[in-house]
Coordinates of C-alpha atoms and ligand atoms in Angstrom, one line a residue:
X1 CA -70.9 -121.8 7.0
X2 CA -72.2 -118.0 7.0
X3 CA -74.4 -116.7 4.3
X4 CA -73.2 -113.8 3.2
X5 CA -73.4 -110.7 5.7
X6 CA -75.1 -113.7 8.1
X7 CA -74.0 -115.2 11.7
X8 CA -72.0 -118.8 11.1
X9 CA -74.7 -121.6 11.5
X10 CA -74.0 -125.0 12.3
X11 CA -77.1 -127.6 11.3
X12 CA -77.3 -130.2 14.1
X13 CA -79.3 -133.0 12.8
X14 CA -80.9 -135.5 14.9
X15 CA -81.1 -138.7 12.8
X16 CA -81.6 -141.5 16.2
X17 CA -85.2 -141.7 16.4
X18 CA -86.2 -146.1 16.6
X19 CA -89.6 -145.1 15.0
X20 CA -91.2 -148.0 16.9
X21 CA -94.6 -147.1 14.9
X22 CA -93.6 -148.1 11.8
X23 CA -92.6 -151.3 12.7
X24 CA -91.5 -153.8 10.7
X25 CA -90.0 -150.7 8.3
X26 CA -87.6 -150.0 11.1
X27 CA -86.4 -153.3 11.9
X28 CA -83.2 -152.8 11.0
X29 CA -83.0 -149.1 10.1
X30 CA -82.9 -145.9 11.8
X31 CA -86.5 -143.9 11.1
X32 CA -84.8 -141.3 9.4
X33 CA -83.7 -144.2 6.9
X34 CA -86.9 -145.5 6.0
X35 CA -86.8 -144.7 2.4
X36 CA -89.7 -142.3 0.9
X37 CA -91.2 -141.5 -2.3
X38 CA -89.5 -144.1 -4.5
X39 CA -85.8 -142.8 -4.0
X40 CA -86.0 -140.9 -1.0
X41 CA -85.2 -141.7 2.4
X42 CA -87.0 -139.4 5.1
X43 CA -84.0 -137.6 6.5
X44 CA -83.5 -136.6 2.8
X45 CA -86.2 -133.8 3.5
X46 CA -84.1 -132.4 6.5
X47 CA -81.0 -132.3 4.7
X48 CA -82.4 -130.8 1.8
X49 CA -84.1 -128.0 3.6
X50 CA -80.9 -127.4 5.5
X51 CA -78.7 -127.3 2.0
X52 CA -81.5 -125.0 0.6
X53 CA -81.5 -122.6 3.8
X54 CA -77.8 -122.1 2.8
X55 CA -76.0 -124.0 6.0
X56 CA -73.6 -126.1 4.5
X57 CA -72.2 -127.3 7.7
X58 CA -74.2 -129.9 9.2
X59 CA -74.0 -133.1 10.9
X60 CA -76.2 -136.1 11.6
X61 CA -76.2 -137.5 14.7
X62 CA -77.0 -141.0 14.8
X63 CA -77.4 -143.5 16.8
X64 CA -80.0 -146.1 16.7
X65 CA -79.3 -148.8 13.8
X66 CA -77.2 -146.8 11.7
X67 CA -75.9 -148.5 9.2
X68 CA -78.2 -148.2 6.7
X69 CA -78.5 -144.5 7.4
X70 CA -74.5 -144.0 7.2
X71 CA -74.6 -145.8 3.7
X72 CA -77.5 -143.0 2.9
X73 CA -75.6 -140.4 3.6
X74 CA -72.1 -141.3 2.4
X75 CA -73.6 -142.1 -0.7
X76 CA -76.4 -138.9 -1.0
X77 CA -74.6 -136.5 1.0
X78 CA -71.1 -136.3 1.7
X79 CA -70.0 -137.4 -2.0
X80 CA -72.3 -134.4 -2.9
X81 CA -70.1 -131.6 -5.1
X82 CA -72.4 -129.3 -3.6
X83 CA -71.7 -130.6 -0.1
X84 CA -68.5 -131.7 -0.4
X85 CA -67.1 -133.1 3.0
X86 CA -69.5 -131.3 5.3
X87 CA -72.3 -133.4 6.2
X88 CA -71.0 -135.9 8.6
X89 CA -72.5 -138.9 9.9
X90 CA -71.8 -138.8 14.1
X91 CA -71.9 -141.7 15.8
X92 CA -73.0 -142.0 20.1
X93 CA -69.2 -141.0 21.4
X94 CA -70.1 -143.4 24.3
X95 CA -69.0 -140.9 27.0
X96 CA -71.5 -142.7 29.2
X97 CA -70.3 -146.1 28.6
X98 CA -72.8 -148.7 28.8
X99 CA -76.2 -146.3 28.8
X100 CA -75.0 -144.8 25.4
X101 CA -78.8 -144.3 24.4
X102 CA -80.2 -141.3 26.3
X103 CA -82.7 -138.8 24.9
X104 CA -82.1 -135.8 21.9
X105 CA -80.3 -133.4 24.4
X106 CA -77.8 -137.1 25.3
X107 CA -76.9 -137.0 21.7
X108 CA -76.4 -133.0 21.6
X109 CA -74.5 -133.4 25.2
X110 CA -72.0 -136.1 23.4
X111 CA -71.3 -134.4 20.5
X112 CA -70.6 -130.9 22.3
X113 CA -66.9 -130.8 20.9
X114 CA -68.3 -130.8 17.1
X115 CA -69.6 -127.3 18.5
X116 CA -66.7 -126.3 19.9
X117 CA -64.5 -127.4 16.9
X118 CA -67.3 -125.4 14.9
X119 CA -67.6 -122.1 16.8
X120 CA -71.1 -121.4 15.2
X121 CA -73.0 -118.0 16.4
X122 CA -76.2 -120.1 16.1
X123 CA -76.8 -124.0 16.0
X124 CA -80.3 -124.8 14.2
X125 CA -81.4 -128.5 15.6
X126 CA -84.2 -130.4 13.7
X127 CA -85.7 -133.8 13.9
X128 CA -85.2 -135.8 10.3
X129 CA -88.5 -137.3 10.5
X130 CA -90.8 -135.2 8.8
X131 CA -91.6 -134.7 5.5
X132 CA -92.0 -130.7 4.0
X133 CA -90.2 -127.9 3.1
X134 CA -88.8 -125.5 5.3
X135 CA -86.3 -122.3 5.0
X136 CA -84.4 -122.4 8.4
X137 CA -82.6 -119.4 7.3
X138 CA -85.9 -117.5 7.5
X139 CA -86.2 -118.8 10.9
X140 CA -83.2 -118.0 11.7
X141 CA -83.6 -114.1 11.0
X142 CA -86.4 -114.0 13.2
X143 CA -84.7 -115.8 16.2
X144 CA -82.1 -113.2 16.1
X145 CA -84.8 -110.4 15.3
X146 CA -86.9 -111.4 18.7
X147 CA -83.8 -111.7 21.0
X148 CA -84.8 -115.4 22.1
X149 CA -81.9 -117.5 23.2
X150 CA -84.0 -120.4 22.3
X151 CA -86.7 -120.6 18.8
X152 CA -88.9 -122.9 18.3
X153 CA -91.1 -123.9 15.1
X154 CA -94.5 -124.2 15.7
X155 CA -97.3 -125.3 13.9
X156 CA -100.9 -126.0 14.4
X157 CA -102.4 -129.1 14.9
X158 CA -105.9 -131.1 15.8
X159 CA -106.2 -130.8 19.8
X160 CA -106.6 -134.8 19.5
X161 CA -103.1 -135.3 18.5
X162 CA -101.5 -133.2 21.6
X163 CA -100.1 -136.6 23.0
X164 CA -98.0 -136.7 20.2
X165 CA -96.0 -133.0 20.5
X166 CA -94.5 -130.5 22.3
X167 CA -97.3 -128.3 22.7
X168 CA -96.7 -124.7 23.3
X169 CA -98.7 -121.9 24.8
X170 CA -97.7 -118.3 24.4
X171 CA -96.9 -116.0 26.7
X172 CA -99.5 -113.6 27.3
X173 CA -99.4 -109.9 25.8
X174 CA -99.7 -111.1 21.9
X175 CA -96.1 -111.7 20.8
X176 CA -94.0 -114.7 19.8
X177 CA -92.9 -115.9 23.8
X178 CA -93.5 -118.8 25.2
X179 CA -95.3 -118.8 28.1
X180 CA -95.3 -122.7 29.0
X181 CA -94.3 -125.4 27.1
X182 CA -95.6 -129.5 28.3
X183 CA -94.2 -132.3 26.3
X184 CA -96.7 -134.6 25.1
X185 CA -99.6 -133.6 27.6
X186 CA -102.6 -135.8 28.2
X187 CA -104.7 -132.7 29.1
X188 CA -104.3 -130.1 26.6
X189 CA -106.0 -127.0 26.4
X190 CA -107.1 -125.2 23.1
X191 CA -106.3 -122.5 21.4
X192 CA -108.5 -119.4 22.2
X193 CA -109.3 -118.4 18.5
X194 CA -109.5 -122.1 17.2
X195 CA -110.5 -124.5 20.4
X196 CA -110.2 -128.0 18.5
X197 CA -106.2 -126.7 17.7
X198 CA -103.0 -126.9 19.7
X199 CA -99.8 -124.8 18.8
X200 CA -97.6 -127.9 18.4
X201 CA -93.7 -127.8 18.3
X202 CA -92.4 -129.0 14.7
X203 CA -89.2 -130.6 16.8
X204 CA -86.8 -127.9 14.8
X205 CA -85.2 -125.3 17.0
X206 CA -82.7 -122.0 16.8
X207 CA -80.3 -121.3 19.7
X208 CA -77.7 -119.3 20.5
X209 CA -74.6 -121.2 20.5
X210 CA -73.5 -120.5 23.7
X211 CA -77.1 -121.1 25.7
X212 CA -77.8 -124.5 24.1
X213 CA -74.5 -125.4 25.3
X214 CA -75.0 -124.2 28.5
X215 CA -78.2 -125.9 28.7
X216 CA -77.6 -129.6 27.3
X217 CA -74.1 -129.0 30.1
X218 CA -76.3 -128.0 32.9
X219 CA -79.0 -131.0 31.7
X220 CA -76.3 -133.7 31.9
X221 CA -75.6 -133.2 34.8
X222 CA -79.6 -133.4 36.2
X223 CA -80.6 -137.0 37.4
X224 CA -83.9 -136.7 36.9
X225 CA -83.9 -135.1 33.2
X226 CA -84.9 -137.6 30.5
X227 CA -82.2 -135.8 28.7
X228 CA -84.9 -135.3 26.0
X229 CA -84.8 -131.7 23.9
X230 CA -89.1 -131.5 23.9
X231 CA -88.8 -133.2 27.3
X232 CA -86.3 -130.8 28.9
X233 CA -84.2 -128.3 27.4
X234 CA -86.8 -126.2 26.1
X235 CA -89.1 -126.0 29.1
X236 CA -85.9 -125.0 30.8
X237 CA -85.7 -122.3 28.4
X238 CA -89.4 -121.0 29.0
X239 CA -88.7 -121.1 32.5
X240 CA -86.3 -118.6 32.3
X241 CA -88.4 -116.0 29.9
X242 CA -85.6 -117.0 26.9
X243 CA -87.9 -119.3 24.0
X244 CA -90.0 -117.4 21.4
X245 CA -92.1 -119.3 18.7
X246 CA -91.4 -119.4 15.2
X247 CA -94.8 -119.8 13.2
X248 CA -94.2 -121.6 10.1
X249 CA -97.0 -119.9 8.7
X250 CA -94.6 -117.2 8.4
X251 CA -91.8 -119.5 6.4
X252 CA -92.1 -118.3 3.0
X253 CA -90.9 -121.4 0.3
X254 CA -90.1 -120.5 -3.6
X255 CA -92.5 -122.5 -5.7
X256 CA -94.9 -123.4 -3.0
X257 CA -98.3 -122.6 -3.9
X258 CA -101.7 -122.6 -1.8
X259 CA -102.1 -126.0 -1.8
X260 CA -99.0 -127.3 -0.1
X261 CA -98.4 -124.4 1.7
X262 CA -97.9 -125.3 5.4
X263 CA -97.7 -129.0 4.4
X264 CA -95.8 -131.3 7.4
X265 CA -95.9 -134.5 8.1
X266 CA -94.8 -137.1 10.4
X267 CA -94.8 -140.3 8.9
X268 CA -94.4 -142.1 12.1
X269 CA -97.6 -144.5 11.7
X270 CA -97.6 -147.1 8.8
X271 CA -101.2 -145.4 7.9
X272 CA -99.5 -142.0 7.7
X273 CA -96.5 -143.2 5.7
X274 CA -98.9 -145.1 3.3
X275 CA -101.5 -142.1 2.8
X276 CA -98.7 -139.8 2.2
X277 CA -97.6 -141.6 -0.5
X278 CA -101.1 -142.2 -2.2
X279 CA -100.8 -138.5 -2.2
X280 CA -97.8 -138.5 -4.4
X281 CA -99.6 -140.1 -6.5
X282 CA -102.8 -138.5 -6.9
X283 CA -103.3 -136.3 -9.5
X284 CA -102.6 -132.5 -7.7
X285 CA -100.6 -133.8 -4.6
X286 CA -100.2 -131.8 -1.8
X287 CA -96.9 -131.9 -1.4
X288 CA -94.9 -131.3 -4.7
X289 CA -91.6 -133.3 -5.7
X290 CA -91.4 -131.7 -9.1
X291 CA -91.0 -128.1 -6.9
X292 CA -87.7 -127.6 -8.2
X293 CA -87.2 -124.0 -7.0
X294 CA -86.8 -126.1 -3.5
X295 CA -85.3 -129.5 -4.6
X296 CA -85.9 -132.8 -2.3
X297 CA -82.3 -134.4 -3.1
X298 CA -81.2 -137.8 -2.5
X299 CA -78.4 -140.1 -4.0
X300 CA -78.0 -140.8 -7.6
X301 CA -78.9 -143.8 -7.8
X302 CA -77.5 -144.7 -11.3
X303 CA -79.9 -146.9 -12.6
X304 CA -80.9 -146.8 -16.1
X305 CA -84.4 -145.4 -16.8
X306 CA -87.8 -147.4 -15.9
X307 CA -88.6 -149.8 -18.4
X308 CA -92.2 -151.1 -20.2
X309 CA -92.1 -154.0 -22.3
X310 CA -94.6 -156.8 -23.5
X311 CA -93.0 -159.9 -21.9
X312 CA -95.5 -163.3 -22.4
X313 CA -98.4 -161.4 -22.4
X314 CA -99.7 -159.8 -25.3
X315 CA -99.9 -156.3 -24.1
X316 CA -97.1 -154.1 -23.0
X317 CA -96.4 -153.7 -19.6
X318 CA -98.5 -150.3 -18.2
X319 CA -98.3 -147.5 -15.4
X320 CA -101.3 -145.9 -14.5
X321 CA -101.6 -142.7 -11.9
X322 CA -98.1 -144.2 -10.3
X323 CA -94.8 -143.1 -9.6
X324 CA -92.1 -145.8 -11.3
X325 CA -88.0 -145.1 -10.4
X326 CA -85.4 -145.9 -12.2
X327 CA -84.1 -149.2 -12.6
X328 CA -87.5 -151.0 -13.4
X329 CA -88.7 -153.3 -15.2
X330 CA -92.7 -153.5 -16.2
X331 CA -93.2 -156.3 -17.8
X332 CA -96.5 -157.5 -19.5
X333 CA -98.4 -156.7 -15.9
X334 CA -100.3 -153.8 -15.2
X335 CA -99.7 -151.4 -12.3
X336 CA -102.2 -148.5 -11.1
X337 CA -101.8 -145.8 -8.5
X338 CA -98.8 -147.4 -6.7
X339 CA -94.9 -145.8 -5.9
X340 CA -92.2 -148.0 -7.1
X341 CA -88.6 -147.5 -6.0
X342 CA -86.0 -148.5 -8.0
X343 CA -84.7 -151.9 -9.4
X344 CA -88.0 -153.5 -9.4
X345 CA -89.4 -156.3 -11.5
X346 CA -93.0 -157.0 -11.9
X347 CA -93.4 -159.7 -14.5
X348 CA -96.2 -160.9 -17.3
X349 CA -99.8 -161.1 -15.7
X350 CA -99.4 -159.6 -12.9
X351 CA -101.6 -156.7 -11.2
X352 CA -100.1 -154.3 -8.6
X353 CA -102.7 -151.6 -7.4
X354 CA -102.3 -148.8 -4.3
X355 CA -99.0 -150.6 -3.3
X356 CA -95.6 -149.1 -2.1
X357 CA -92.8 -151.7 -3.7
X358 CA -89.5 -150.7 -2.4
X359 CA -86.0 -151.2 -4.1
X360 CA -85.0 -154.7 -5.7
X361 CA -89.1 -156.0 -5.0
X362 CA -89.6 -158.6 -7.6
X363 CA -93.1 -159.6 -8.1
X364 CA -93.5 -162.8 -10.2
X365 CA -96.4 -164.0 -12.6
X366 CA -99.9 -163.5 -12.6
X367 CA -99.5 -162.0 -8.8
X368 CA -102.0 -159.7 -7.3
X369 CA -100.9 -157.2 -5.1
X370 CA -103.2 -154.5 -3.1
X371 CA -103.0 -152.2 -0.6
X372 CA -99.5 -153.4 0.4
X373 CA -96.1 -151.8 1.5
X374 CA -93.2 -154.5 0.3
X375 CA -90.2 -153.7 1.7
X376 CA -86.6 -154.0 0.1
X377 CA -85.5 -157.5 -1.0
X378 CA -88.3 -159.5 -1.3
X379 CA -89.4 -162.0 -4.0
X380 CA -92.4 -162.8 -4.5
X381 CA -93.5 -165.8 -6.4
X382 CA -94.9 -166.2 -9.7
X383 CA -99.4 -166.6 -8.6
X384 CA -99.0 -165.2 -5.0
X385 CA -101.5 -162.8 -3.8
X386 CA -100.8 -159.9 -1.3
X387 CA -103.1 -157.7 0.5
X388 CA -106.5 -159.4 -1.2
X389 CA -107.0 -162.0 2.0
X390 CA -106.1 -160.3 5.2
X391 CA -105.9 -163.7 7.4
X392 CA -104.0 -165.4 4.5
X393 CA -101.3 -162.4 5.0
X394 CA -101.5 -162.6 8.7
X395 CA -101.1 -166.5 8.5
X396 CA -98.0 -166.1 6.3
X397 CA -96.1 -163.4 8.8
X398 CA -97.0 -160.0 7.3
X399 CA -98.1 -157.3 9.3
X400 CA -102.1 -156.6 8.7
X401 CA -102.9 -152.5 10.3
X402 CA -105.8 -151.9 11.4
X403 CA -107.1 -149.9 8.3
X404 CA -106.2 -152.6 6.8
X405 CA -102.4 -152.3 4.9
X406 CA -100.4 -155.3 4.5
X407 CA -96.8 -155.4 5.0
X408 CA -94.3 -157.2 3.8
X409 CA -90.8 -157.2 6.0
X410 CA -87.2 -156.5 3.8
X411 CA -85.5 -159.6 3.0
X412 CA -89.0 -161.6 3.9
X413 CA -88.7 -164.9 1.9
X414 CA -92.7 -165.8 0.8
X415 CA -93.1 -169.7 0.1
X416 CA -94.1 -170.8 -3.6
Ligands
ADQ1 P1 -90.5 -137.0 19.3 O1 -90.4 -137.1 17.9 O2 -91.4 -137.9 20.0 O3 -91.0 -135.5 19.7 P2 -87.9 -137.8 19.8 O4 -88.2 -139.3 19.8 O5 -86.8 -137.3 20.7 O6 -89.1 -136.9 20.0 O7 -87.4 -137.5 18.3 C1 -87.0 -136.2 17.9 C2 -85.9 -136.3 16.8 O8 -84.7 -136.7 17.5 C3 -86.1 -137.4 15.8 O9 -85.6 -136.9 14.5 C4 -85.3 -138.6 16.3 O10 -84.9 -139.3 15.1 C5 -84.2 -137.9 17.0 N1 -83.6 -138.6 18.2 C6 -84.3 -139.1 19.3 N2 -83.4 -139.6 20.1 C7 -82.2 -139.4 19.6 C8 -80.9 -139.7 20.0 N3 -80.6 -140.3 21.2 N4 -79.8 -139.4 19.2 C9 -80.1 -138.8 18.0 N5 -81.3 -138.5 17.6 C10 -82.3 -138.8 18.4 C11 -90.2 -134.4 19.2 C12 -90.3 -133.2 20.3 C13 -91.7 -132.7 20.4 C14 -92.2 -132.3 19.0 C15 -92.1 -133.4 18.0 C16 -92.5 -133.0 16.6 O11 -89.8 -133.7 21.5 O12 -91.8 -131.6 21.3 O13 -93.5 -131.8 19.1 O14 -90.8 -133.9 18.0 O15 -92.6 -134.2 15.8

C-alpha cells in the first residue's frame, strides 16, 4: 500500500519468537501472543504502529506455536474494516522440510514469494515483541533520504544489557552509518559521550526491496549463517558500507508527551512484563493507552461492561488504582492496583492486590491474591491464597521468580 505521493511498502512482521523467558506464559503460545494490558496481546503494538504508519499491507510470519496467535489475528486483524483482508497470518512454508525452524532471515527466505507477489519498493521488518509506539513511515523517509540499502532503528540502552541486542557502532565522520554491527556481544564498548550506554538495535529495519532479497538469497545459501536477521543479514550489510541508523529519538509520535517519549520495552522477562504492567496502573504511566491520536488496537472483544456488585458481603465489590476489562465481574471483594483482562470473576471476601489476572480467571471466596500473574483459565478455589507463601506456591507447581512474582500456568487446576 503507497501513501500518497510515497514508495509501496510491504510490512513484514516477524511474529516466531518462543520467548523462552517468560516461561510458563509461552507454554503454549507464540511470544508475540502473550496477551498485555488486559486485552492486548503484544504483537498488537507492532501491528498497530504499522496501521498508524499508513502500510496497510502487512503480514505475520509465524511459526512457533501459532495457534493462539492465528486466532489473535483473524479475530483483531484481518476482520478489521480498516484492514480488511491484508494482514495475513504466514505460516513456515517448509521449504526445508524437516529443519523448518531456522532464524528471522529463514522465515523472510521462506516467504520470499509474498515479496515477489507484492512488488514493494521498500519492505519494513519489525520484531512484534516490544511494547511502544513508533511511526515507520517516519523511518521510512529517512532510509530513502540517507541512501542506505539497509535502516536500522536504534535506541540507547544501559551498557549492562548489551548481551541482549544488536549493538551498533557508527561509522566514523558523525553521520547515521554504521560502522560495525556485533550481535549480542559479551564485550561491549561504550558510547563516547555517554560510557555506561550502548546504541542498541530496536530489531525493526527498512530495506530496499531488492537488497533484502538479495541478501536473505545469498544468506540461504551460507552454511555457516545462523540464518538470524541481528545475527547475519545486517552485519552483511555494514560490511558492504550499505546500513545507516535510524535514531528513534528522531521518531516524532502525535500525543506523546515528555514522559513517554522514547518509551520501548521488551517484555521478554516475567519481571519486565510484570513491572510494565504496574506501570499501567500507576497513576501518570509512562506509556499511555488512552493516547488516542496513536491507538493500541486489538480485537473487540464483545463483552459487556465490567461489573461491581455487593454479592454476600455487605459492601460492594471495589477497584482501586487498577485496570478492570470488560466482561467482569467484582463481586463483594476488593481489588487494588492489579490489571484484569476480561471475563473475570472475583467473588465475596476476596482480596486481589498487584496481580495480573488474565481472561476467564475466577478467584473464589475469601481468596488472597498478591503479587501474582494468573494466566487464562484458571479457577481458583473459594479460601486459597496466592503469592502470600512463596514455598506454599512452589510446593503446589507455580513458578516463584526471583524478585519474588508467583505464577500461575493457563488451564492450571489448584486443589480445594
Ligand atoms: P532477538 O529478539 O533475540 O534479537 P530473535 O529471537 O530473532 O532476536 O527475535 C526477533 C523477532 O523475530 C521477534 O519478534 C521474534 O518473535 C521473531 N522471530 C524469531 N525467529 C523467528 C522465525 N523463525 N520466524 C518468525 N519470526 C521469528 C533481535 C535482534 C537484535 C535486536 C533485538 C531487539 O536480533 O539485534 O537488538 O531483536 O530486541
Amino acid at each position: 500500500m503507497s501513501r500518497r505521493g510515497g514508495p509501496s511498502v510491504l510490512a513484514i512482521v516477524l511474529a516466531g519468537g518462543e520467548g523462552k523467558r517468560l516461561m510458563p506464559l509461552t507454554a503454549d503460545r507464540a511470544k508475540p501472543a502473550v496477551p498485555f494490558g488486559g486485552i492486548y496481546r503484544l504483537i498488537d503494538f507492532a501491528l498497530s504502529n504499522i496501521a498508524n504508519s499508513g502500510f496497510l499491507k502487512m503480514v505475520v510470519l509465524t511459526q512457533y506455536k501459532s495457534h493462539s496467535l492465528d486466532r489473535h489475528i483473524a479475530k483483531a486483524w484481518r476482520m478489521s474494516t480498516m484492514l480488511g483482508n491484508y494482514v495475513a497470518p504466514v505460516p513456515a512454508q517448509q521449504r526445508r522440510g524437516k529443519q523448518w525452524f531456522a532464524g528471522s532471515a529463514d522465515a523472510i527466505y521462506q516467504s520470499l514469494n509474498l515479496i515477489h507477489d507484492e512488488k514493494p519498493d521498500i519492505v519494513v521488518v519489525v520484531g512484534a515483541d516490544h511494547v511502544y509506539r513508533m511511526d515507520f513511515a517516519q523511518m521510512v523517509d529517512r532510509h530513502i533520504e540517507s541512501g542506505a540499502r539497509a535502516s536500522v532503528a536504534a535506541i540507547r540502552q544501559p551498557i549492562e544489557l548489551a548481551d541482549q541486542f544488536g549493538v551498533i557502532e557508527l561509522a566514523e565522520g558523525g553521520g547515521q552509518k554504521i560502522g560495525a554491527f556485533r550481535e549480542k556481544p559479551s564485550d561491549p564498548v561504550g558510547l563516547a559521550d555517554a560510557p555506561h550506554e550502548i546504541l542498541a538495535s530496536m530489531g525493526n529495519y527498512v530495506f530496499d526491496t531488492d537488497a533484502l532479497v538479495e541478501a536473505v538469497t545469498t544468506d540461504a545459501d551460507n552454511a555457516n549463517s545462523k540464518h538470524d536477521m541481528g545475527g547475519d543479514i545486517i552485519p552483511a550489510f555494514v560490511d558492504k558500507g550499505e546500513a545507516y541508523a535510524y535514531d528513534f529519538r528522531d521518531n516524532d509520535i502525535p500525543g506523546v508527551t515528555d514522559r513517554d517519549f522514547g518509551y520501548w520495552r521488551d517484555v521478554g522477562t516475567i519481571d519486565s512484563f510484570y513491572d510494565s504492567h504496574m506501570d499501567l496502573v500507576s497513576i501518570h504511566p509512562i506509556f499511555n493507552l488512552y493516547n488516542y491520536a496513536w491507538p493500541i488496537r486489538t480485537s473487540d472483544v464483545g463483552y459487556p461492561p465490567a461489573k461491581f456488585v455487593h454479592g454476600a458481603s455487605d459492601r460492594s465489590g471495589m477497584a482501586t488504582g487498577s485496570m478492570i476489562s470488560p466482561g467482569c465481574i467484582v463481586s463483594g471483594s476488593v481489588i487494588g492496583n492489579s490489571v484484569l483482562s476480561t471475563n473475570v470473576k472475583v467473588h465475596s471476601f476476596a482480596q486481589v492486590d498487584d496481580a495480573i489476572l488474565m481472561d476467564n480467571v475466577e478467584i473464589g471466596r475469601s481468596c488472597r491474591i498478591r503479587r501474582a500473574i494468573i494466566d487464562k483459565d484458571v479457577y481458583v478455589p473459594d479460601n486459597a491464597s496466592i503469592g502470600l507463601n512463596h514455598d506454599d506456591d512452589r510446593a503446589r507447581g507455580f513458578t516463584v521468580t526471583e524478585s519474588g512474582i508467583t505464577v500461575v500456568g493457563k488451564g492450571t487446576v489448584i486443589p480445594a
